[in-house]
Backbone as JSON, one array per atom type, in Angstrom:
{
  "sequence": "XXXXXXXXXXXXXXXXXXXXXXXXXXXXXXXXXXXXXXXXXXXXXXXXXXXXXXXXXXXXXXXXXXXXXXXXXXXXXXXXXXXXXXXXXXXXXXXXXXXXXXXXXXXXXXXXXXXXXXXXXXXXXXXXXXXXXXXXXXXXXXXXXXXXXXXXXXXXXXXXXXXXXXXXXXXXXXXXXXXXXXXXXXXXXXXXXXXXXXXXXXXXXXXXXXXXXXXXXXXXXXXXXXXXXXXXXXXXXXXXXXXXXXXXXXXXXXXXXXXXXXXXXXXXXX",
  "N": [[-12.76, 10.57, -16.15], [-14.0, 11.13, -13.1], [-13.69, 11.8, -9.8], [-14.02, 8.85, -9.06], [-15.76, 6.12, -7.09], [-14.03, 4.03, -5.03], [-13.88, 0.76, -4.12], [-12.79, -0.87, -1.24], [-11.78, -3.89, -0.46], [-11.52, -5.98, 2.32], [-10.29, -8.91, 3.15], [-10.51, -11.22, 5.98], [-9.34, -13.37, 8.6], [-9.23, -14.4, 11.64], [-7.63, -12.25, 12.59], [-7.58, -10.17, 14.62], [-5.87, -8.89, 16.1], [-4.2, -7.39, 14.29], [-5.89, -6.18, 12.18], [-6.99, -3.68, 12.9], [-4.87, -1.88, 12.46], [-4.53, -2.15, 9.75], [-7.18, -1.11, 8.67], [-6.98, 1.34, 9.61], [-5.02, 2.4, 7.74], [-6.38, 2.27, 5.55], [-8.53, 4.01, 5.98], [-7.06, 6.21, 6.21], [-6.38, 7.08, 3.64], [-5.25, 9.57, 1.31], [-6.93, 10.04, -0.93], [-10.33, 10.29, -0.95], [-13.02, 9.33, -1.64], [-14.08, 6.73, -1.04], [-15.13, 3.06, -0.27], [-15.32, 0.88, 2.46], [-15.17, -2.46, 3.01], [-15.25, -5.04, 4.98], [-14.72, -8.59, 4.92], [-15.42, -11.0, 6.72], [-14.0, -14.41, 7.1], [-15.13, -16.09, 8.78], [-13.96, -15.99, 11.33], [-12.78, -16.87, 14.65], [-11.92, -15.33, 16.72], [-11.92, -12.05, 18.19], [-12.4, -10.53, 16.06], [-14.85, -9.12, 14.81], [-15.64, -7.38, 16.99], [-13.38, -5.53, 16.98], [-13.54, -4.42, 14.4], [-16.03, -3.34, 14.45], [-15.67, -1.16, 16.08], [-14.99, 0.85, 14.04], [-17.18, 1.46, 12.81], [-19.43, 3.85, 11.42], [-17.87, 3.81, 9.17], [-16.87, 1.52, 8.08], [-17.97, -1.32, 6.51], [-19.11, -4.48, 7.66], [-19.12, -7.9, 7.01], [-20.04, -11.13, 7.78], [-19.2, -14.65, 7.17], [-19.38, -18.26, 6.76], [-16.28, -20.12, 6.85], [-14.23, -20.52, 4.16], [-12.13, -19.93, 2.56], [-9.78, -17.75, 0.87], [-10.2, -16.97, -1.78], [-13.12, -17.18, -2.15], [-13.89, -15.46, -0.1], [-12.89, -13.02, -1.04], [-14.44, -12.84, -3.12], [-17.0, -12.51, -2.26], [-16.82, -9.87, -1.47], [-16.3, -8.66, -3.88], [-18.69, -8.82, -5.09], [-20.37, -7.33, -3.52], [-19.36, -4.91, -3.73], [-19.8, -1.36, -4.82], [-18.05, 0.36, -6.27], [-16.31, 1.83, -8.94], [-13.83, 1.1, -9.16], [-11.94, -1.65, -7.68], [-10.09, -2.55, -4.97], [-7.8, -4.51, -3.07], [-7.08, -5.15, 0.24], [-5.21, -7.04, 2.42], [-5.87, -8.43, 5.78], [-3.61, -7.76, 7.51], [-1.96, -6.09, 6.27], [-0.48, -2.98, 5.24], [-1.31, 0.26, 3.8], [0.32, 2.96, 2.16], [-0.34, 6.51, 2.6], [-1.09, 7.75, 0.05], [-1.56, 5.78, -1.6], [-3.9, 4.93, -3.39], [-4.55, 7.39, -4.61], [-2.4, 7.99, -6.18], [-2.52, 5.72, -7.88], [-4.85, 6.03, -9.37], [-4.15, 8.38, -10.62], [-2.4, 7.17, -12.33], [-4.14, 5.64, -13.83], [-5.48, 7.64, -15.12], [-3.51, 8.55, -16.81], [-3.13, 6.13, -18.15], [-5.53, 5.23, -19.71], [-6.32, 2.72, -20.95], [-5.69, 0.63, -19.63], [-6.44, -2.11, -17.46], [-5.86, -2.69, -14.91], [-3.9, -1.29, -12.15], [-0.76, -1.48, -10.53], [1.75, -1.56, -7.92], [5.05, -0.93, -6.64], [6.25, -2.5, -3.35], [7.06, -3.13, 0.06], [8.47, -5.5, 2.54], [7.49, -6.26, 5.82], [7.99, -7.06, 9.33], [6.03, -8.8, 12.02], [5.81, -6.75, 13.88], [5.84, -4.56, 12.42], [8.42, -3.76, 11.48], [10.75, -2.99, 9.16], [11.54, -5.57, 6.88], [12.51, -5.84, 4.0], [13.03, -3.47, 1.65], [12.88, -1.79, -1.33], [10.22, -4.42, -1.97], [10.56, -5.23, -4.52], [12.86, -4.64, -7.14], [13.6, -1.4, -7.94], [12.38, 0.74, -10.72], [11.05, -0.77, -12.47], [9.18, -1.18, -15.41], [6.02, -2.01, -16.98], [5.66, -4.41, -19.6], [3.73, -4.57, -22.7], [2.23, -6.76, -22.41], [1.9, -7.98, -19.4], [2.24, -10.68, -18.68], [4.33, -11.73, -19.91], [6.56, -10.51, -18.29], [5.95, -11.67, -15.88], [6.28, -14.35, -16.25], [8.9, -14.41, -16.44], [9.65, -13.74, -13.91], [9.7, -11.1, -13.2], [7.73, -9.16, -12.74], [6.68, -7.16, -10.24], [4.8, -8.6, -7.52], [2.15, -8.43, -5.6], [-0.8, -8.73, -4.02], [-2.19, -6.88, -2.38], [-1.38, -4.4, -3.65], [-2.92, -4.3, -5.99], [-5.11, -2.55, -7.95], [-8.06, -2.49, -9.51], [-10.16, -2.22, -12.34], [-13.68, -2.43, -11.85], [-15.43, -3.32, -13.9], [-13.86, -5.26, -15.37], [-14.12, -7.8, -13.89], [-16.43, -8.88, -14.93], [-15.95, -9.76, -17.4], [-13.75, -11.39, -17.38], [-14.03, -12.8, -15.17], [-13.95, -13.76, -11.69], [-12.12, -14.36, -8.6], [-10.8, -17.76, -8.57], [-12.49, -20.02, -6.98], [-11.86, -22.78, -6.42], [-9.25, -22.8, -5.77], [-7.04, -22.72, -3.12], [-4.55, -21.66, -2.67], [-2.7, -19.5, -4.41], [-4.6, -18.22, -5.79], [-4.69, -15.33, -6.31], [-2.67, -15.15, -8.21], [-3.72, -16.68, -10.42], [-5.9, -15.13, -11.15], [-4.62, -12.88, -11.93], [-2.97, -13.76, -14.19], [-5.23, -14.17, -15.89], [-5.95, -11.41, -16.21], [-3.74, -10.43, -17.14], [-3.06, -11.67, -19.65], [-5.0, -10.4, -21.29], [-5.31, -7.85, -21.05], [-3.84, -4.51, -20.81], [-1.53, -3.38, -18.13], [-1.05, -0.99, -15.61], [1.6, 0.66, -13.78], [2.91, 1.92, -10.79], [6.0, 3.08, -9.84], [6.67, 3.02, -7.08], [7.0, 2.53, -3.55], [4.04, 1.65, -2.15], [2.67, -0.04, -0.52], [2.84, -2.11, 2.37], [3.61, -5.35, 2.92], [3.14, -7.7, 5.4], [5.12, -10.1, 6.96], [4.82, -12.78, 8.97], [4.68, -15.3, 11.63], [2.19, -16.65, 11.18], [1.65, -16.06, 8.57], [0.86, -17.1, 5.24], [2.8, -17.4, 3.28], [4.96, -17.99, 5.03], [4.24, -20.19, 6.18], [4.22, -22.07, 4.11], [6.28, -24.18, 2.42], [9.14, -22.93, 0.36], [9.68, -24.07, -2.07], [7.37, -25.29, -2.66], [5.84, -22.99, -3.06], [6.84, -22.19, -5.57], [6.11, -24.24, -6.93], [3.41, -24.28, -6.96], [2.83, -22.0, -8.3], [3.74, -22.62, -11.03], [2.1, -24.77, -11.56], [-0.58, -23.17, -11.76], [0.14, -21.66, -13.88], [0.45, -23.32, -15.88], [-2.16, -24.43, -16.2], [-3.12, -22.52, -17.46], [-2.14, -22.36, -20.17], [-2.95, -22.43, -22.87], [-4.06, -19.87, -22.94], [-1.96, -18.24, -22.27], [-0.16, -18.95, -24.51], [-1.22, -17.19, -26.46], [0.14, -14.91, -26.26], [2.88, -15.48, -25.69], [5.71, -16.93, -27.01], [6.31, -20.37, -26.98], [5.89, -21.11, -24.18], [6.59, -23.29, -22.53], [9.36, -23.22, -21.96], [9.46, -21.32, -20.11], [8.05, -22.62, -18.11], [9.5, -24.6, -17.38], [11.53, -23.34, -16.28], [10.39, -22.42, -13.7], [10.11, -25.06, -12.54], [12.79, -25.66, -12.19], [13.63, -23.45, -10.3], [11.99, -24.27, -8.31], [13.1, -26.63, -7.7], [15.7, -25.82, -6.89], [15.28, -24.39, -4.52], [14.19, -26.42, -2.83], [16.39, -28.09, -2.67], [18.16, -26.24, -1.3], [16.71, -26.07, 1.01], [17.49, -28.59, 2.03], [15.97, -30.79, 1.28], [16.62, -33.12, -0.54], [15.73, -35.4, -2.21], [13.17, -34.32, -3.09], [14.11, -32.3, -4.56], [15.38, -33.42, -6.67], [13.25, -34.65, -7.86], [11.78, -32.54, -8.96], [13.65, -31.28, -10.48]],
  "CA": [[-13.01, 9.89, -14.88], [-14.04, 12.21, -12.06], [-13.81, 11.43, -8.41], [-14.95, 7.59, -9.02], [-15.71, 5.4, -6.03], [-13.17, 2.92, -5.0], [-14.29, -0.16, -3.08], [-11.62, -1.38, -0.62], [-12.27, -5.22, 0.1], [-10.46, -6.45, 3.27], [-10.89, -10.13, 3.74], [-9.86, -11.6, 7.13], [-9.65, -14.47, 9.24], [-8.6, -14.41, 12.98], [-6.68, -11.04, 12.59], [-8.1, -9.3, 15.43], [-4.66, -8.02, 16.55], [-3.73, -6.71, 13.23], [-6.91, -5.69, 11.36], [-7.16, -2.28, 13.2], [-3.85, -1.07, 11.68], [-4.86, -2.21, 8.28], [-8.3, -0.35, 8.75], [-6.5, 2.77, 9.81], [-4.44, 2.8, 6.65], [-7.21, 2.31, 4.4], [-9.21, 5.1, 6.16], [-6.08, 7.48, 5.93], [-6.05, 7.58, 2.25], [-5.53, 10.99, 0.65], [-8.41, 9.92, -1.71], [-11.4, 10.01, 0.12], [-14.22, 8.63, -2.1], [-13.8, 5.04, -0.93], [-15.95, 2.41, 0.53], [-14.32, -0.25, 2.97], [-15.76, -3.67, 3.05], [-14.47, -6.25, 5.66], [-15.46, -9.82, 4.68], [-14.79, -12.1, 7.72], [-14.01, -15.65, 6.58], [-15.37, -17.29, 9.84], [-12.99, -15.69, 12.43], [-13.31, -17.16, 15.91], [-11.38, -14.41, 17.75], [-12.93, -10.81, 18.39], [-12.29, -9.62, 14.92], [-16.07, -8.49, 14.77], [-15.49, -6.24, 17.8], [-12.48, -4.62, 16.5], [-14.12, -3.8, 13.1], [-17.3, -2.54, 14.93], [-15.12, 0.23, 16.47], [-14.7, 1.76, 12.82], [-18.55, 1.69, 12.01], [-20.1, 3.4, 10.16], [-17.21, 4.07, 8.07], [-16.61, 0.14, 7.52], [-19.13, -2.49, 6.5], [-18.69, -5.84, 8.01], [-19.81, -9.16, 6.44], [-19.56, -12.44, 8.19], [-19.49, -15.74, 6.38], [-18.63, -19.35, 6.96], [-14.92, -20.22, 6.46], [-14.39, -21.13, 2.78], [-10.88, -19.57, 2.01], [-9.57, -16.32, 0.52], [-10.87, -16.79, -2.92], [-14.51, -17.19, -1.96], [-14.04, -14.26, 0.57], [-12.71, -11.81, -1.87], [-15.53, -12.63, -4.14], [-18.29, -11.81, -1.64], [-16.54, -8.35, -1.55], [-16.39, -8.0, -5.15], [-20.22, -8.74, -5.43], [-20.9, -6.37, -2.67], [-18.84, -3.55, -4.13], [-20.41, -0.54, -5.53], [-17.19, 1.1, -6.99], [-15.84, 1.85, -10.35], [-12.48, 0.42, -8.92], [-11.83, -2.41, -6.73], [-8.88, -2.75, -4.34], [-7.71, -5.58, -1.93], [-5.99, -5.12, 1.28], [-5.29, -8.14, 3.59], [-6.07, -7.57, 7.06], [-2.48, -7.7, 8.16], [-1.09, -5.31, 5.58], [-0.74, -1.58, 5.24], [-0.95, 1.06, 2.5], [0.75, 4.34, 2.19], [-1.46, 7.35, 2.48], [-1.12, 8.19, -1.24], [-1.84, 4.68, -2.45], [-5.19, 5.07, -4.06], [-4.55, 8.65, -5.33], [-1.44, 7.72, -7.1], [-2.71, 4.65, -8.86], [-5.74, 6.73, -9.92], [-3.47, 9.24, -11.53], [-1.81, 6.31, -13.47], [-5.2, 5.21, -14.7], [-5.6, 8.8, -16.01], [-2.36, 8.39, -17.74], [-3.19, 4.89, -19.0], [-6.72, 4.7, -19.73], [-6.58, 1.55, -21.7], [-5.13, -0.25, -18.39], [-7.23, -2.72, -16.62], [-5.32, -2.69, -13.53], [-2.63, -0.65, -11.92], [-0.32, -1.92, -9.36], [2.8, -0.6, -7.52], [6.1, -1.71, -5.54], [6.0, -2.86, -2.16], [7.94, -3.68, 1.07], [8.14, -6.54, 3.51], [7.65, -5.88, 7.16], [7.54, -8.16, 10.24], [4.73, -8.68, 12.81], [5.94, -5.5, 14.73], [5.94, -3.35, 11.49], [9.68, -3.31, 11.26], [11.04, -3.23, 7.52], [12.5, -6.54, 6.44], [12.96, -5.63, 2.78], [12.51, -2.1, 1.16], [11.61, -2.19, -1.66], [10.03, -5.74, -2.22], [11.1, -5.53, -5.88], [13.86, -3.63, -7.62], [12.96, -0.14, -8.52], [12.66, 1.01, -12.08], [10.39, -1.68, -13.32], [8.08, -0.69, -16.27], [5.49, -3.31, -17.61], [5.51, -4.46, -21.11], [2.42, -4.61, -23.19], [1.28, -7.7, -21.68], [2.78, -8.36, -18.11], [2.4, -12.1, -18.53], [5.77, -11.89, -20.23], [7.17, -10.22, -17.15], [5.58, -12.58, -14.94], [7.0, -15.66, -16.58], [10.57, -14.1, -16.25], [9.75, -13.37, -12.55], [10.18, -9.52, -13.06], [6.59, -8.3, -12.18], [6.46, -7.03, -8.64], [3.7, -9.25, -7.36], [1.66, -8.34, -4.24], [-2.21, -8.46, -4.3], [-2.62, -5.52, -1.95], [-0.8, -3.4, -4.59], [-3.52, -4.0, -7.02], [-6.36, -1.55, -8.02], [-8.7, -3.08, -10.79], [-11.52, -1.59, -12.74], [-14.58, -3.53, -11.56], [-15.99, -4.05, -14.97], [-13.23, -6.29, -15.86], [-14.46, -9.16, -13.54], [-17.55, -9.49, -15.63], [-15.44, -10.15, -18.66], [-12.54, -12.41, -17.23], [-14.19, -13.8, -13.99], [-13.52, -13.4, -10.3], [-11.39, -15.47, -8.04], [-11.22, -19.04, -8.64], [-12.73, -20.64, -5.59], [-11.37, -24.11, -6.33], [-7.64, -22.67, -5.52], [-6.73, -22.17, -1.78], [-3.28, -20.91, -2.66], [-2.35, -18.78, -5.78], [-5.82, -17.63, -6.47], [-4.54, -14.26, -6.82], [-1.87, -15.36, -9.55], [-4.72, -17.27, -11.33], [-6.64, -13.94, -11.54], [-3.61, -12.0, -12.55], [-2.86, -14.24, -15.49], [-6.37, -13.89, -17.05], [-5.95, -10.04, -16.56], [-2.36, -10.01, -17.93], [-3.23, -12.04, -20.97], [-6.09, -9.95, -22.0], [-5.38, -6.35, -20.99], [-2.57, -3.97, -20.22], [-1.3, -3.13, -16.82], [-0.38, 0.19, -15.42], [2.3, 0.5, -12.6], [3.57, 3.09, -10.08], [7.15, 2.86, -9.42], [6.88, 3.49, -5.63], [6.59, 1.6, -2.4], [2.86, 1.99, -1.72], [2.03, -1.07, 0.1], [3.75, -3.0, 3.36], [3.15, -6.68, 3.16], [3.53, -8.14, 6.55], [5.53, -11.49, 7.0], [4.92, -13.24, 10.42], [4.72, -16.6, 11.63], [1.16, -17.35, 10.58], [1.35, -15.78, 7.16], [0.89, -18.36, 4.29], [4.24, -17.46, 2.62], [5.92, -18.31, 6.07], [3.77, -21.53, 6.43], [4.35, -22.89, 2.9], [7.68, -24.2, 1.9], [9.33, -21.99, -0.77], [9.53, -24.78, -3.25], [6.02, -25.55, -2.9], [5.16, -21.72, -3.89], [7.16, -22.11, -6.98], [5.28, -25.45, -7.65], [1.81, -23.89, -7.06], [2.83, -21.18, -9.51], [3.84, -23.27, -12.32], [0.72, -25.42, -11.83], [-1.6, -22.24, -12.15], [0.47, -21.08, -15.24], [0.2, -24.68, -16.86], [-3.6, -24.6, -16.34], [-3.62, -21.43, -18.5], [-1.26, -22.51, -21.22], [-3.49, -21.79, -23.97], [-4.22, -18.43, -22.83], [-0.55, -17.73, -22.34], [0.41, -19.16, -25.61], [-1.47, -16.28, -27.45], [0.87, -13.6, -26.03], [4.25, -15.75, -25.24], [6.06, -18.12, -27.74], [7.07, -21.52, -26.29], [5.83, -20.94, -22.59], [7.1, -24.57, -21.78], [10.61, -22.93, -21.45], [9.34, -20.7, -18.72], [7.59, -23.65, -17.06], [10.79, -25.48, -16.99], [12.37, -22.68, -15.4], [9.81, -22.54, -12.69], [10.51, -26.23, -11.99], [14.06, -25.46, -11.73], [13.56, -22.64, -9.28], [11.42, -25.14, -7.05], [14.28, -27.71, -7.25], [17.0, -25.09, -6.09], [14.75, -24.19, -3.18], [14.11, -27.66, -2.19], [17.83, -28.33, -2.29], [18.64, -25.29, -0.25], [16.1, -26.55, 2.3], [17.78, -29.9, 2.49], [15.05, -31.84, 0.62], [17.22, -33.58, -2.02], [14.86, -36.18, -3.02], [12.28, -33.67, -3.66], [14.76, -31.57, -5.67], [15.8, -34.44, -7.79], [11.9, -34.96, -8.52], [11.32, -31.26, -9.49], [14.36, -31.13, -11.62]],
  "C": [[-12.88, 10.89, -13.78], [-14.39, 11.7, -10.78], [-14.73, 10.04, -8.48], [-14.8, 6.99, -7.68], [-14.93, 4.32, -6.23], [-13.62, 2.07, -3.9], [-13.19, -1.05, -2.66], [-12.26, -2.83, 0.04], [-11.07, -5.81, 0.93], [-11.06, -7.95, 3.68], [-9.94, -10.54, 5.04], [-10.22, -12.77, 7.76], [-8.71, -14.53, 10.6], [-7.53, -13.36, 12.79], [-7.0, -9.91, 13.55], [-6.97, -8.4, 15.87], [-4.06, -7.15, 15.57], [-4.57, -5.69, 12.45], [-7.04, -3.94, 11.74], [-6.11, -1.29, 12.43], [-4.15, -1.0, 10.2], [-6.01, -1.14, 7.97], [-7.84, 1.14, 8.58], [-5.6, 3.29, 8.45], [-5.17, 3.05, 5.55], [-8.11, 3.78, 4.65], [-8.38, 6.37, 6.16], [-5.69, 7.63, 4.62], [-6.14, 9.1, 1.92], [-6.62, 10.88, -0.29], [-9.34, 9.51, -0.94], [-12.64, 9.26, -0.22], [-14.0, 7.19, -2.16], [-14.89, 4.4, -0.03], [-15.17, 1.22, 1.22], [-15.29, -1.26, 3.43], [-14.87, -4.9, 3.64], [-15.33, -7.62, 5.4], [-14.79, -10.76, 5.67], [-15.04, -13.58, 7.39], [-14.3, -16.71, 7.88], [-14.5, -17.23, 11.02], [-13.82, -16.18, 13.84], [-12.75, -16.32, 17.04], [-12.5, -13.1, 17.83], [-12.84, -9.89, 17.2], [-13.51, -8.62, 14.8], [-16.04, -7.18, 15.58], [-14.62, -5.27, 17.41], [-12.94, -3.95, 15.28], [-15.41, -2.89, 13.52], [-16.87, -1.27, 15.49], [-15.01, 1.34, 15.35], [-16.0, 1.93, 12.18], [-18.69, 3.26, 12.37], [-19.16, 3.41, 9.03], [-16.61, 2.82, 7.55], [-17.65, -0.64, 7.66], [-18.41, -3.67, 6.84], [-19.7, -6.95, 7.46], [-19.25, -10.27, 7.01], [-19.97, -13.47, 7.31], [-18.71, -16.92, 6.91], [-17.28, -19.4, 6.29], [-15.01, -20.89, 5.02], [-13.0, -20.59, 1.89], [-10.78, -18.25, 1.29], [-10.25, -16.03, -0.68], [-12.28, -16.47, -2.77], [-14.84, -15.66, -1.05], [-13.96, -13.0, -0.23], [-13.99, -11.74, -2.89], [-16.85, -12.21, -3.69], [-18.1, -10.19, -1.52], [-16.76, -7.81, -2.68], [-17.97, -7.92, -5.59], [-20.99, -7.64, -4.61], [-20.43, -4.76, -3.02], [-19.53, -2.68, -5.01], [-19.57, 0.47, -6.35], [-16.88, 0.93, -8.3], [-14.62, 0.79, -10.38], [-12.77, -0.45, -7.59], [-10.21, -2.55, -6.14], [-8.84, -3.79, -3.26], [-6.64, -5.34, -1.16], [-6.25, -6.12, 2.42], [-5.24, -7.62, 4.72], [-4.79, -7.57, 7.88], [-1.42, -6.91, 7.54], [-1.24, -3.96, 5.59], [-0.51, -0.78, 4.01], [-0.44, 2.34, 3.22], [-0.25, 5.4, 1.91], [-1.72, 7.63, 0.99], [-1.55, 7.04, -2.13], [-2.8, 4.82, -3.66], [-5.12, 6.3, -4.96], [-3.57, 8.46, -6.35], [-1.85, 6.74, -8.19], [-3.92, 5.26, -9.7], [-5.27, 7.62, -10.88], [-2.92, 8.28, -12.65], [-2.75, 5.86, -14.35], [-5.5, 6.33, -15.58], [-4.73, 8.78, -17.14], [-2.44, 7.23, -18.63], [-4.51, 4.24, -18.86], [-7.28, 3.34, -20.18], [-6.2, 0.51, -20.64], [-6.4, -0.9, -17.8], [-7.18, -2.68, -15.2], [-4.09, -1.98, -13.37], [-2.03, -1.19, -10.52], [0.96, -1.11, -8.95], [3.97, -1.72, -6.77], [5.5, -1.91, -4.24], [7.2, -3.08, -1.27], [7.51, -4.59, 1.88], [8.47, -6.03, 4.82], [7.23, -7.04, 8.05], [6.44, -7.95, 10.98], [4.58, -7.44, 13.49], [5.85, -4.31, 13.66], [7.34, -2.88, 11.13], [10.04, -3.72, 9.77], [12.07, -4.36, 7.57], [13.21, -6.25, 5.11], [12.15, -4.47, 2.04], [13.17, -1.78, -0.03], [11.39, -3.87, -1.86], [10.65, -6.17, -3.52], [11.99, -4.46, -6.33], [13.23, -2.63, -8.3], [13.27, -0.11, -9.92], [12.17, 0.01, -13.16], [9.27, -0.96, -14.05], [7.29, -1.82, -16.94], [5.51, -3.21, -19.22], [4.01, -4.6, -21.4], [1.48, -5.68, -22.54], [2.15, -8.34, -20.53], [2.96, -9.69, -17.81], [3.76, -12.45, -18.69], [6.78, -11.84, -19.08], [7.13, -11.18, -16.02], [6.42, -13.78, -15.04], [8.53, -15.56, -16.45], [10.83, -13.64, -14.82], [10.29, -12.07, -12.4], [9.02, -8.74, -12.55], [6.52, -8.29, -10.75], [5.02, -7.45, -8.19], [3.35, -9.1, -5.84], [0.04, -7.85, -4.31], [-2.65, -7.2, -3.42], [-2.35, -4.28, -2.6], [-1.78, -3.16, -5.69], [-4.73, -3.18, -6.97], [-6.82, -1.83, -9.46], [-10.02, -2.5, -11.08], [-12.53, -2.7, -12.65], [-15.2, -4.33, -12.77], [-15.18, -5.28, -15.6], [-13.49, -7.67, -15.33], [-15.63, -9.62, -14.27], [-17.15, -9.93, -16.95], [-14.27, -11.34, -18.41], [-12.79, -13.44, -16.03], [-13.69, -13.25, -12.65], [-12.36, -14.35, -9.86], [-11.62, -16.84, -8.07], [-11.24, -19.75, -7.36], [-12.31, -21.96, -5.3], [-9.79, -24.08, -5.77], [-7.75, -22.11, -4.1], [-5.49, -21.43, -1.86], [-3.2, -20.48, -4.14], [-3.48, -18.45, -6.62], [-5.62, -16.35, -7.06], [-3.59, -14.24, -8.24], [-2.64, -15.83, -10.59], [-5.36, -15.92, -12.17], [-5.81, -13.05, -12.46], [-3.25, -12.46, -13.78], [-3.88, -13.99, -16.32], [-6.58, -12.34, -17.07], [-4.79, -9.74, -17.53], [-2.19, -10.6, -19.41], [-4.22, -11.33, -21.92], [-5.93, -8.48, -22.05], [-3.84, -6.0, -20.51], [-2.71, -3.6, -18.83], [-0.78, -1.95, -16.5], [0.58, -0.16, -14.06], [2.92, 1.78, -12.06], [4.73, 2.61, -9.32], [7.63, 3.28, -8.1], [6.42, 2.45, -4.88], [5.32, 2.11, -1.81], [2.11, 1.17, -0.61], [3.35, -1.78, 1.2], [2.95, -4.1, 3.54], [3.87, -7.42, 4.23], [3.78, -9.63, 6.55], [5.46, -11.76, 8.48], [4.74, -14.69, 10.28], [3.37, -17.34, 11.03], [0.81, -16.81, 9.02], [1.54, -16.88, 6.23], [2.21, -18.49, 3.57], [5.27, -18.12, 3.74], [5.5, -19.98, 6.15], [4.13, -22.59, 5.36], [5.65, -22.99, 2.57], [8.0, -23.47, 0.52], [9.23, -22.84, -1.92], [8.03, -25.11, -3.7], [5.23, -24.17, -3.52], [5.35, -21.75, -5.19], [6.33, -23.23, -7.8], [3.91, -24.85, -7.94], [1.85, -22.92, -8.28], [2.79, -21.82, -10.84], [2.6, -24.19, -12.74], [-0.48, -24.57, -12.3], [-1.28, -21.89, -13.58], [0.17, -22.07, -16.25], [-1.17, -24.65, -17.03], [-4.22, -23.47, -17.47], [-2.74, -21.3, -19.74], [-1.62, -22.04, -22.5], [-3.78, -20.5, -24.15], [-2.79, -17.78, -23.13], [0.18, -17.78, -23.58], [0.04, -18.08, -26.87], [-0.6, -15.09, -27.22], [2.52, -14.11, -25.82], [4.49, -17.05, -26.24], [6.7, -19.11, -26.77], [7.0, -21.26, -24.7], [6.45, -22.0, -21.93], [8.62, -24.1, -21.13], [10.41, -22.29, -20.15], [8.91, -21.77, -17.69], [8.65, -24.36, -16.43], [11.65, -24.64, -15.96], [11.75, -22.53, -14.01], [10.02, -23.92, -11.86], [11.77, -26.26, -11.31], [14.3, -24.55, -10.44], [12.97, -23.43, -8.02], [12.65, -26.03, -6.72], [15.35, -26.87, -6.55], [16.4, -24.8, -4.73], [14.53, -25.28, -2.38], [15.37, -28.27, -1.7], [18.39, -27.73, -1.21], [18.05, -25.55, 1.14], [16.4, -27.89, 2.87], [16.92, -31.1, 1.89], [15.74, -32.38, -0.75], [16.35, -34.45, -2.88], [13.87, -35.33, -3.81], [12.97, -32.77, -4.77], [15.05, -32.15, -6.87], [14.4, -34.51, -8.6], [11.44, -33.68, -9.3], [12.31, -31.08, -10.59], [14.14, -32.0, -12.83]]
}
């Protein structure tokens, strides 16, 4: 692998106030052989004008609103790179993100994907939690085992994926409006090894309009177990008795509902 092209796909929707920072963090990578593709999912603000200021270094594609899965898939179809990375239009990368992940691929050529640790920041870029996941994590042969134990550090902007993998396991499931990234990761994690860089290379922004803030925590756990259960046959190939892990997700959802004062919902989930 010598100086491969990396395609950076940035899906966006009404993020004109933040996408400029995200673009600067992508353009500021120490690894320079990248293409940046912004796919606008029907924004009604001045996102187009903000992105235009970065031309010709950034390609801009506008499409009618259809959700994050379809938006990322448009970028995948357009990507020319050997590797594909996803950067949400409100998140940030450290300058060495791509470089360090490509080094990990060199050390783990059998891997289909390389991820990294991350931090949470607020709307003004102040650190909320650093790192986002406990340091020292090393993936097992199939990360699905770690995912079911809620150990795998999960942040889509931390992923760097070999593009050829999409032809084998498919792209994002456009029927899903939430947890479409988890669905993709399950298909990767049940079939391939995943590399990991145990460094904080990504800042995930949490603000009032972030989907994680808008969605109740118990619903996030419930979405997760629904997606996991839809792939039960796949998961059973690499994990014995996955139902015990599904039960744990229902319990976590119930705990979250109880903490938020929704006792009836908690009992239902339990």
